[in-house]
Amino acid sequence: MKTLKDILNGIEVEQIVGSIAYRIGGIEFDSRKVRDGSLFVAVKGSQVDGHDYIGKAIAAGSRAIVCEEIPDFSNSDVTYIKVKNSAIALGEVASTFYDNPSSSLILIGVTGTNGKTTIASLLYSLFRSLGYTCGLISTIENKIEDEIINATHTTPDPVQLNKLMNKMVMEGCTYCFMEVSSHSIHQERIAGLKFSGGIFTNITRDHLDYHITFENYINAKKKFFDELPESAFALSNIDDRNGRFMLQNTIANKKTYSLKSASDFKCRIIENQFDGLQLEIDGQELWSHLIGAFNAYNLLAVYSTAILLGINKTEVLTALSTLETVEGRFEYIRSHSNIIGIVDYAHSPDALKNVLETIDFIRTHNETLITIVGAGGNRDKGKRPLMARVASLKSDKVILTSDNPRDEKPEAIIRDMEDGVDPENKRKVMTIINRKEAIKTACSFANPGDIILLAGKGHEKYQEINGVKHPFDDKELLKEFLLTQTMEN
């Protein structure tokens, strides 16, 4: 336990009303989790305002409140700490409470629309293979060495984030590789963390249900690099048109990577097959089990980061060649009858386009490409027609189906998608609302040599319908139906 005085050390405070000698047993921003001795931080969120719950927090046992506005009903037994931005303060007090764990780690953040999970996961695997003790914070799962901790958000809230990193430090971790989402940057979930490096992958339309405009989305990503310290590096993919923009105002050490442009780290694709990639990175050739040009970028980002962190070039290249595909990211299945199934998390127009272009580059075009795709409910509606258009342009057959409809009707989501299909491609497209039936139907259509792309959910083990997460695994269902199809043939 720490005193309130210790926790507030170094935090910009506008006003303190009351004693700062209290001992604090925990940090909370959800009044339902407050216990005796908790410091309650009233955060103004997009849905609710924590200031409305100060009374409940006090009733639950909190005797110290961080807020932007001191309430009229202020209690003489309670200390109020007024700050300019309580979201930032939450990150800072959480970091202090858990002994500033990010300062004891080499913390690398990865941001961008596509590739975050793959790059963070590959870095974790690479550094572990080189003998380092590592932590991972990602969309799929959080890890401390072999211990798996379920992930509920791409980037956890500040309290959970610092608690997790503190545990990493206690377990002897040297490195932590984490995905940094645009939501977490905008909501100040990473406030108070000290990053040793940041990686920009790319940026395309996504999350406009939250950010409203693409400019807001870009600026959220850029904010991460603007706030990196001088001691850190900022590594950016300059083949993306916003890659140089991300580096514009950072004081961090600016570095670039690319496949097409002059940059600090370069890669060339020699071969791109369903069996893997042969690459030339900084003049050295290597073979990777990963597939597609987008994975060439991912591997180059991993290589560049390792070099910037001082790892020997030969060791890095040797380890890169042993890395396996990340779960739900272009996972490749081949049935006994030679039908190829691909499961990918692509849930934005650009991600889907990248996967389909990779398949198009590798395929012979003597086979049929069947794409199964949906779009999530309660999310950016504008990308739905774009995804259906991309799928129908670059596939021989398309099945539009349910993804995670959440609180929307799947039929309405699919109607939005159908609006994006060009008239000449409508004959390619059919609708099967039930995702399981859609997968089964695609497998029944497929002949030896054909390709089935199952896009949108990737690693997820559930389907969210009306607030309930039902067990659902794209990869296992695809395997099951491909096996059934093979036996019937």
Coordinates of C-alpha atoms in Angstrom, one line a residue, residues 1-477:
M1 CA 0.0 0.0 0.0
K2 CA 1.1 3.6 -0.7
T3 CA 0.0 6.9 0.8
L4 CA -2.0 9.3 -1.4
K5 CA 1.0 11.7 -1.2
D6 CA 3.2 9.1 -2.7
I7 CA 0.7 8.3 -5.5
L8 CA 0.3 12.0 -6.4
N9 CA 4.0 12.6 -6.6
G10 CA 4.9 14.0 -10.0
I11 CA 1.2 14.3 -11.1
E12 CA 0.0 17.7 -12.2
V13 CA -2.7 18.7 -9.7
E14 CA -4.8 21.8 -9.8
Q15 CA -6.3 21.6 -6.3
I16 CA -6.4 19.3 -3.2
V17 CA -9.1 19.5 -0.7
G18 CA -8.4 17.3 2.4
S19 CA -5.6 15.1 3.7
I20 CA -3.1 13.3 1.5
A21 CA -2.0 11.0 4.4
Y22 CA -4.5 8.3 3.5
R23 CA -3.1 4.8 2.6
I24 CA -4.4 3.7 -0.7
G25 CA -5.3 0.0 -1.3
G26 CA -6.1 0.1 -5.0
I27 CA -7.0 2.3 -7.9
E28 CA -10.5 2.2 -9.4
F29 CA -12.4 4.1 -12.1
D30 CA -15.5 1.8 -11.9
S31 CA -17.5 2.7 -8.7
R32 CA -18.8 -0.9 -8.6
K33 CA -15.3 -2.2 -7.9
V34 CA -14.5 0.3 -5.1
R35 CA -13.6 -1.1 -1.7
D36 CA -12.4 0.4 1.5
G37 CA -9.2 2.3 0.8
S38 CA -9.7 2.6 -2.9
L39 CA -8.7 5.8 -4.8
F40 CA -11.6 6.5 -7.2
V41 CA -10.8 8.3 -10.4
A42 CA -13.8 9.9 -12.0
V43 CA -13.2 9.7 -15.8
K44 CA -15.4 11.3 -18.4
G45 CA -16.0 8.6 -20.9
S46 CA -17.8 8.4 -24.2
Q47 CA -20.8 6.6 -22.7
V48 CA -20.8 7.6 -19.0
D49 CA -19.3 10.3 -16.8
G50 CA -17.5 8.9 -13.7
H51 CA -18.3 12.2 -11.9
D52 CA -21.9 10.9 -11.7
Y53 CA -20.7 8.0 -9.6
I54 CA -18.6 9.8 -7.0
G55 CA -21.3 9.4 -4.4
K56 CA -21.5 5.7 -5.0
A57 CA -17.7 5.4 -4.8
I58 CA -17.7 7.2 -1.4
A59 CA -20.5 5.0 -0.2
A60 CA -18.5 1.9 -1.2
G61 CA -15.5 3.0 0.9
S62 CA -13.4 5.4 -1.1
R63 CA -11.9 8.3 0.9
A64 CA -9.9 9.8 -2.0
I65 CA -11.4 11.1 -5.3
V66 CA -9.5 12.3 -8.4
C67 CA -11.8 14.4 -10.5
E68 CA -12.0 17.3 -12.9
E69 CA -14.8 19.0 -10.9
I70 CA -15.1 18.8 -7.1
P71 CA -18.8 18.0 -6.4
D72 CA -21.1 20.4 -4.5
F73 CA -21.8 17.6 -1.9
S74 CA -18.1 17.4 -0.9
N75 CA -17.6 15.3 2.3
S76 CA -15.2 16.5 4.9
D77 CA -14.0 12.9 5.5
V78 CA -13.0 12.6 1.8
T79 CA -10.0 14.1 0.0
Y80 CA -10.7 15.5 -3.5
I81 CA -7.9 16.0 -6.0
K82 CA -8.8 18.2 -8.9
V83 CA -6.9 17.6 -12.2
K84 CA -7.2 19.0 -15.7
N85 CA -7.7 15.5 -17.3
S86 CA -8.7 12.6 -15.1
A87 CA -8.2 10.1 -17.9
I88 CA -4.5 11.1 -18.0
A89 CA -4.3 11.1 -14.2
L90 CA -5.8 7.6 -14.1
G91 CA -2.8 6.3 -16.2
E92 CA -0.3 8.2 -14.1
V93 CA -1.6 7.2 -10.7
A94 CA -2.0 3.6 -11.8
S95 CA 1.6 3.6 -13.0
T96 CA 2.8 5.1 -9.7
F97 CA 0.7 2.7 -7.6
Y98 CA 2.3 -0.3 -9.5
D99 CA 5.8 1.0 -9.2
N100 CA 6.1 2.4 -12.7
P101 CA 6.6 -1.0 -14.3
S102 CA 7.0 0.3 -17.9
S103 CA 10.3 2.0 -16.8
S104 CA 11.6 -1.4 -15.7
L105 CA 10.8 -3.0 -19.1
I106 CA 11.9 -2.4 -22.7
L107 CA 8.3 -1.6 -23.8
I108 CA 7.6 -1.6 -27.6
G109 CA 4.2 -0.4 -28.9
V110 CA 2.8 -1.4 -32.3
T111 CA 0.0 0.7 -33.9
G112 CA -1.7 0.9 -37.3
T113 CA -4.8 -0.6 -38.9
N114 CA -3.4 -3.9 -39.9
G115 CA -0.5 -6.0 -38.7
K116 CA -0.4 -5.0 -35.0
T117 CA -1.2 -8.4 -33.7
T118 CA 1.2 -10.2 -36.0
I119 CA 4.1 -7.9 -35.4
A120 CA 3.7 -7.9 -31.6
S121 CA 3.3 -11.7 -31.5
L122 CA 6.2 -12.3 -33.8
L123 CA 8.5 -10.0 -31.7
Y124 CA 7.4 -11.9 -28.6
S125 CA 8.2 -15.2 -30.2
L126 CA 11.5 -14.0 -31.7
F127 CA 12.9 -12.6 -28.5
R128 CA 11.8 -15.6 -26.5
S129 CA 13.6 -17.9 -29.0
L130 CA 16.7 -15.8 -28.5
G131 CA 16.5 -16.5 -24.7
Y132 CA 14.9 -13.4 -23.4
T133 CA 12.1 -13.3 -20.8
C134 CA 9.1 -11.5 -22.4
G135 CA 5.6 -10.3 -22.0
L136 CA 2.9 -9.8 -24.7
I137 CA -0.2 -7.6 -24.7
S138 CA -2.3 -8.3 -27.8
T139 CA -5.8 -8.7 -29.2
I140 CA -5.6 -12.5 -29.1
E141 CA -4.1 -12.9 -25.6
N142 CA -1.8 -11.5 -23.0
K143 CA 1.3 -13.5 -22.1
I144 CA 4.0 -13.6 -19.4
E145 CA 6.4 -16.2 -20.8
D146 CA 4.1 -19.3 -21.1
E147 CA 1.3 -18.0 -18.9
I148 CA -1.7 -17.0 -20.9
I149 CA -4.0 -14.2 -19.6
N150 CA -7.2 -13.7 -21.6
A151 CA -7.5 -10.4 -23.5
T152 CA -10.7 -8.5 -23.4
H153 CA -9.5 -5.4 -25.3
T154 CA -6.6 -4.8 -27.7
T155 CA -5.2 -2.5 -25.1
P156 CA -6.4 -3.0 -21.5
D157 CA -7.5 -0.1 -19.2
P158 CA -4.7 1.7 -17.4
V159 CA -5.1 -0.1 -14.1
Q160 CA -5.1 -3.6 -15.6
L161 CA -2.3 -2.6 -18.0
N162 CA 0.0 -1.5 -15.1
K163 CA -1.0 -4.4 -13.0
L164 CA -0.1 -6.8 -15.8
M165 CA 3.3 -5.0 -16.5
N166 CA 4.1 -5.1 -12.8
K167 CA 3.6 -8.8 -12.8
M168 CA 5.9 -9.0 -15.9
V169 CA 8.6 -7.2 -13.9
M170 CA 8.1 -9.5 -10.9
E171 CA 8.4 -12.5 -13.2
G172 CA 11.8 -11.2 -14.6
C173 CA 10.7 -10.0 -18.0
T174 CA 13.1 -7.8 -19.9
Y175 CA 10.8 -6.9 -22.9
C176 CA 7.1 -6.3 -23.4
F177 CA 5.6 -6.1 -26.8
M178 CA 2.1 -4.6 -27.0
E179 CA -0.5 -3.5 -29.5
V180 CA -1.6 0.1 -29.1
S181 CA -5.1 0.7 -30.5
S182 CA -6.4 4.1 -31.6
H183 CA -9.1 3.9 -28.9
S184 CA -6.5 3.5 -26.2
I185 CA -4.4 6.4 -27.5
H186 CA -7.5 8.7 -27.7
Q187 CA -8.8 7.5 -24.3
E188 CA -5.4 8.1 -22.7
R189 CA -5.2 4.4 -21.6
I190 CA -1.4 4.5 -22.2
A191 CA -0.8 7.7 -20.2
G192 CA 2.0 7.3 -17.7
L193 CA 3.8 4.5 -19.7
K194 CA 7.4 4.8 -20.8
F195 CA 7.9 3.4 -24.3
S196 CA 11.3 2.4 -25.6
G197 CA 10.0 2.2 -29.2
G198 CA 7.0 2.6 -31.4
I199 CA 6.1 0.9 -34.7
F200 CA 3.7 2.2 -37.4
T201 CA 2.3 -0.5 -39.7
N202 CA -0.2 1.3 -42.0
I203 CA -3.5 3.1 -41.8
T204 CA -6.7 2.6 -43.8
R205 CA -10.4 3.1 -43.0
D206 CA -11.5 1.5 -39.7
H207 CA -13.2 2.4 -36.4
L208 CA -15.0 5.4 -37.9
D209 CA -18.0 4.5 -35.7
Y210 CA -15.8 5.8 -32.9
H211 CA -13.4 8.4 -34.5
I212 CA -16.2 9.8 -36.8
T213 CA -13.6 11.0 -39.4
F214 CA -10.6 9.4 -41.0
E215 CA -8.6 12.5 -40.0
N216 CA -9.4 11.9 -36.3
Y217 CA -8.3 8.3 -36.7
I218 CA -5.0 9.3 -38.3
N219 CA -4.3 11.9 -35.6
A220 CA -5.0 9.4 -32.8
K221 CA -2.3 7.2 -34.2
K222 CA 0.1 10.1 -34.7
K223 CA -0.4 11.2 -31.1
F224 CA 1.3 8.0 -30.0
F225 CA 4.5 9.0 -31.9
D226 CA 4.2 12.7 -30.9
E227 CA 4.5 11.6 -27.3
L228 CA 7.4 9.2 -27.5
P229 CA 10.4 10.2 -25.5
E230 CA 13.7 11.3 -27.1
S231 CA 15.3 8.0 -25.8
A232 CA 12.9 5.9 -27.8
F233 CA 12.8 5.0 -31.5
A234 CA 9.9 5.6 -33.9
L235 CA 9.9 3.1 -36.8
S236 CA 7.5 3.7 -39.6
N237 CA 6.4 2.0 -42.8
I238 CA 6.9 4.7 -45.4
D239 CA 5.3 2.7 -48.2
D240 CA 2.1 3.8 -46.5
R241 CA 1.2 7.3 -47.6
N242 CA 0.9 8.4 -43.9
G243 CA 4.1 6.8 -42.8
R244 CA 6.2 10.0 -43.0
F245 CA 3.4 12.0 -41.4
M246 CA 3.6 9.8 -38.3
L247 CA 7.2 10.8 -37.8
Q248 CA 6.6 14.5 -38.5
N249 CA 6.6 15.8 -34.9
T250 CA 8.2 13.1 -32.9
I251 CA 11.4 13.7 -30.9
A252 CA 12.2 10.0 -30.9
N253 CA 14.9 8.5 -33.1
K254 CA 13.2 8.3 -36.5
K255 CA 13.7 5.1 -38.6
T256 CA 11.9 3.8 -41.7
Y257 CA 11.2 0.5 -43.4
S258 CA 9.8 -0.4 -46.8
L259 CA 9.5 -2.8 -49.7
K260 CA 9.2 -0.1 -52.4
S261 CA 10.9 3.1 -51.2
A262 CA 14.4 4.2 -50.1
S263 CA 14.5 3.5 -46.3
D264 CA 16.6 2.6 -43.4
F265 CA 15.5 -1.1 -43.6
K266 CA 14.7 -2.7 -46.9
C267 CA 13.1 -6.0 -48.0
R268 CA 12.6 -7.7 -51.4
I269 CA 10.2 -10.6 -52.1
I270 CA 11.9 -13.3 -54.1
E271 CA 9.2 -15.9 -54.0
N272 CA 5.6 -15.8 -52.6
Q273 CA 3.9 -19.1 -52.4
F274 CA 1.3 -20.9 -50.3
D275 CA 4.2 -22.7 -48.7
G276 CA 5.8 -19.4 -47.6
L277 CA 8.0 -16.5 -48.5
Q278 CA 11.6 -16.2 -49.7
L279 CA 12.8 -12.7 -48.9
E280 CA 15.9 -10.7 -49.1
I281 CA 16.3 -8.4 -46.0
D282 CA 19.2 -6.0 -45.9
G283 CA 21.1 -8.1 -48.5
Q284 CA 20.5 -11.4 -46.8
E285 CA 18.1 -14.1 -48.0
L286 CA 15.8 -16.1 -45.7
W287 CA 12.8 -18.4 -46.0
S288 CA 9.7 -17.8 -43.9
H289 CA 6.6 -20.0 -43.2
L290 CA 4.5 -16.8 -43.4
I291 CA 2.6 -16.1 -46.6
G292 CA 1.9 -12.9 -48.6
A293 CA 3.4 -9.4 -49.2
F294 CA 1.7 -8.0 -46.1
N295 CA 3.7 -10.6 -44.0
A296 CA 6.9 -9.4 -45.8
Y297 CA 6.1 -6.0 -44.2
N298 CA 5.4 -7.6 -40.8
L299 CA 8.6 -9.6 -40.9
L300 CA 10.6 -6.5 -41.9
A301 CA 9.2 -4.5 -39.1
V302 CA 10.2 -7.3 -36.7
Y303 CA 13.7 -7.5 -38.1
S304 CA 14.1 -3.7 -38.0
T305 CA 12.9 -3.5 -34.4
A306 CA 15.3 -6.3 -33.3
I307 CA 18.2 -4.5 -34.9
L308 CA 17.3 -1.2 -33.3
L309 CA 17.2 -3.0 -30.0
G310 CA 20.8 -4.1 -30.5
I311 CA 20.3 -7.8 -31.5
N312 CA 22.9 -9.4 -33.8
K313 CA 21.8 -9.4 -37.4
T314 CA 22.6 -13.1 -38.1
E315 CA 20.8 -14.2 -35.0
V316 CA 17.7 -12.2 -35.9
L317 CA 17.6 -13.6 -39.5
T318 CA 18.1 -17.2 -38.3
A319 CA 15.3 -16.8 -35.7
L320 CA 12.9 -15.1 -38.2
S321 CA 13.0 -18.2 -40.5
T322 CA 11.6 -20.4 -37.6
L323 CA 8.6 -18.2 -36.7
E324 CA 5.1 -19.6 -37.3
T325 CA 1.9 -17.9 -38.4
V326 CA 0.0 -16.1 -35.7
E327 CA -3.4 -17.6 -34.9
G328 CA -6.2 -16.3 -37.1
R329 CA -3.8 -14.4 -39.4
F330 CA -3.7 -16.1 -42.9
E331 CA -3.9 -19.6 -41.3
Y332 CA -3.6 -22.2 -44.0
I333 CA -5.4 -25.5 -44.1
R334 CA -5.1 -28.1 -46.9
S335 CA -7.6 -31.0 -47.0
H336 CA -6.9 -34.5 -48.2
S337 CA -8.6 -33.6 -51.5
N338 CA -6.3 -30.6 -51.9
I339 CA -8.9 -27.9 -51.1
I340 CA -7.1 -25.0 -49.5
G341 CA -8.8 -23.2 -46.6
I342 CA -7.6 -19.9 -45.3
V343 CA -8.8 -18.2 -42.0
D344 CA -8.0 -14.6 -41.6
Y345 CA -9.0 -11.8 -39.2
A346 CA -9.5 -9.3 -42.1
H347 CA -12.4 -7.1 -41.0
S348 CA -11.7 -3.9 -42.8
P349 CA -11.8 -3.3 -46.6
D350 CA -8.0 -2.9 -46.9
A351 CA -7.2 -5.9 -44.8
L352 CA -9.6 -8.0 -46.9
K353 CA -8.1 -6.5 -50.1
N354 CA -4.6 -7.4 -49.0
V355 CA -5.5 -11.1 -48.3
L356 CA -7.4 -11.5 -51.5
E357 CA -4.5 -9.9 -53.5
T358 CA -2.1 -12.3 -51.8
I359 CA -4.2 -15.2 -52.8
D360 CA -4.6 -13.9 -56.3
F361 CA -0.9 -13.5 -56.7
I362 CA -0.2 -17.1 -55.7
R363 CA -3.2 -19.0 -57.2
T364 CA -3.1 -20.5 -60.7
H365 CA -6.6 -19.2 -61.7
N366 CA -7.6 -22.7 -62.8
E367 CA -9.4 -23.0 -59.5
T368 CA -12.3 -21.3 -57.8
L369 CA -11.8 -18.8 -55.0
I370 CA -14.8 -18.8 -52.6
T371 CA -14.8 -16.0 -50.0
I372 CA -17.0 -16.1 -46.9
V373 CA -17.3 -12.7 -45.3
G374 CA -19.5 -10.6 -43.0
A375 CA -19.3 -7.3 -41.1
G376 CA -19.6 -6.6 -37.4
G377 CA -22.7 -5.0 -35.9
N378 CA -22.6 -1.7 -33.9
R379 CA -19.5 -0.7 -35.8
D380 CA -18.6 1.5 -38.7
K381 CA -21.4 1.0 -41.2
G382 CA -19.5 2.8 -44.0
K383 CA -17.0 -0.1 -44.5
R384 CA -19.7 -2.7 -45.1
P385 CA -20.4 -2.0 -48.8
L386 CA -16.7 -1.5 -49.3
M387 CA -15.9 -5.0 -47.9
A388 CA -18.5 -6.6 -50.1
R389 CA -17.3 -4.8 -53.2
V390 CA -13.7 -5.9 -52.6
A391 CA -14.8 -9.5 -52.0
S392 CA -17.0 -9.6 -55.2
L393 CA -14.3 -8.0 -57.3
K394 CA -11.5 -10.3 -56.3
S395 CA -13.3 -13.7 -55.7
D396 CA -15.1 -16.2 -58.0
K397 CA -17.9 -16.8 -55.5
V398 CA -18.9 -14.8 -52.4
I399 CA -21.1 -15.8 -49.5
L400 CA -22.2 -12.9 -47.4
T401 CA -22.9 -14.0 -43.9
S402 CA -23.1 -13.0 -40.2
D403 CA -20.0 -11.9 -38.4
N404 CA -20.6 -10.6 -34.8
P405 CA -24.0 -8.9 -35.3
R406 CA -24.0 -7.8 -31.7
D407 CA -27.2 -5.8 -31.2
E408 CA -28.0 -5.4 -34.9
K409 CA -30.0 -7.7 -37.2
P410 CA -27.7 -9.7 -39.4
E411 CA -30.1 -9.2 -42.3
A412 CA -29.7 -5.4 -42.1
I413 CA -25.9 -5.7 -42.0
I414 CA -25.9 -7.9 -45.1
R415 CA -28.2 -5.5 -46.9
D416 CA -25.7 -2.7 -46.2
M417 CA -22.9 -5.0 -47.7
E418 CA -25.0 -5.8 -50.8
D419 CA -25.2 -2.1 -51.7
G420 CA -21.4 -2.3 -52.5
V421 CA -21.6 -5.1 -55.0
D422 CA -21.4 -3.9 -58.6
P423 CA -24.3 -5.0 -60.9
E424 CA -22.0 -7.2 -63.0
N425 CA -20.8 -9.1 -59.9
K426 CA -24.1 -9.8 -58.3
R427 CA -24.3 -13.2 -59.9
K428 CA -21.2 -14.2 -57.9
V429 CA -22.8 -13.3 -54.6
M430 CA -25.2 -15.3 -52.4
T431 CA -26.4 -14.7 -48.8
I432 CA -26.5 -17.3 -46.0
I433 CA -27.1 -15.6 -42.7
N434 CA -26.1 -18.5 -40.5
R435 CA -22.3 -18.4 -40.5
K436 CA -22.0 -22.1 -39.8
E437 CA -24.2 -23.0 -42.7
A438 CA -22.2 -20.5 -44.9
I439 CA -19.0 -22.4 -44.1
K440 CA -20.7 -25.8 -44.7
T441 CA -22.0 -24.6 -48.0
A442 CA -18.7 -23.2 -49.2
C443 CA -17.0 -26.5 -48.4
S444 CA -19.8 -28.4 -50.3
F445 CA -19.2 -26.2 -53.4
A446 CA -15.4 -26.6 -53.4
N447 CA -13.6 -29.0 -55.7
P448 CA -10.1 -30.3 -55.4
G449 CA -7.7 -27.4 -55.9
D450 CA -10.2 -24.7 -55.0
I451 CA -9.6 -22.1 -52.3
I452 CA -11.9 -21.0 -49.5
L453 CA -11.2 -17.7 -47.7
L454 CA -13.0 -17.4 -44.3
A455 CA -12.6 -13.8 -43.3
G456 CA -13.5 -11.5 -40.4
K457 CA -13.2 -13.4 -37.1
G458 CA -9.8 -15.1 -37.3
H459 CA -8.7 -16.1 -33.8
E460 CA -12.0 -15.4 -32.1
K461 CA -13.7 -18.3 -30.4
Y462 CA -17.2 -16.8 -30.1
Q463 CA -19.9 -15.1 -32.1
E464 CA -21.6 -12.2 -30.3
I465 CA -25.3 -12.0 -30.8
N466 CA -27.6 -9.6 -28.7
G467 CA -24.9 -9.2 -26.0
V468 CA -24.3 -13.0 -25.6
K469 CA -21.0 -14.6 -26.8
H470 CA -21.8 -18.0 -28.2
P471 CA -18.9 -20.5 -28.8
F472 CA -17.8 -20.3 -32.4
D473 CA -14.5 -21.2 -34.0
D474 CA -14.0 -20.5 -37.7
K475 CA -10.9 -22.6 -38.1
E476 CA -12.4 -25.7 -36.3
L477 CA -15.6 -25.5 -38.3

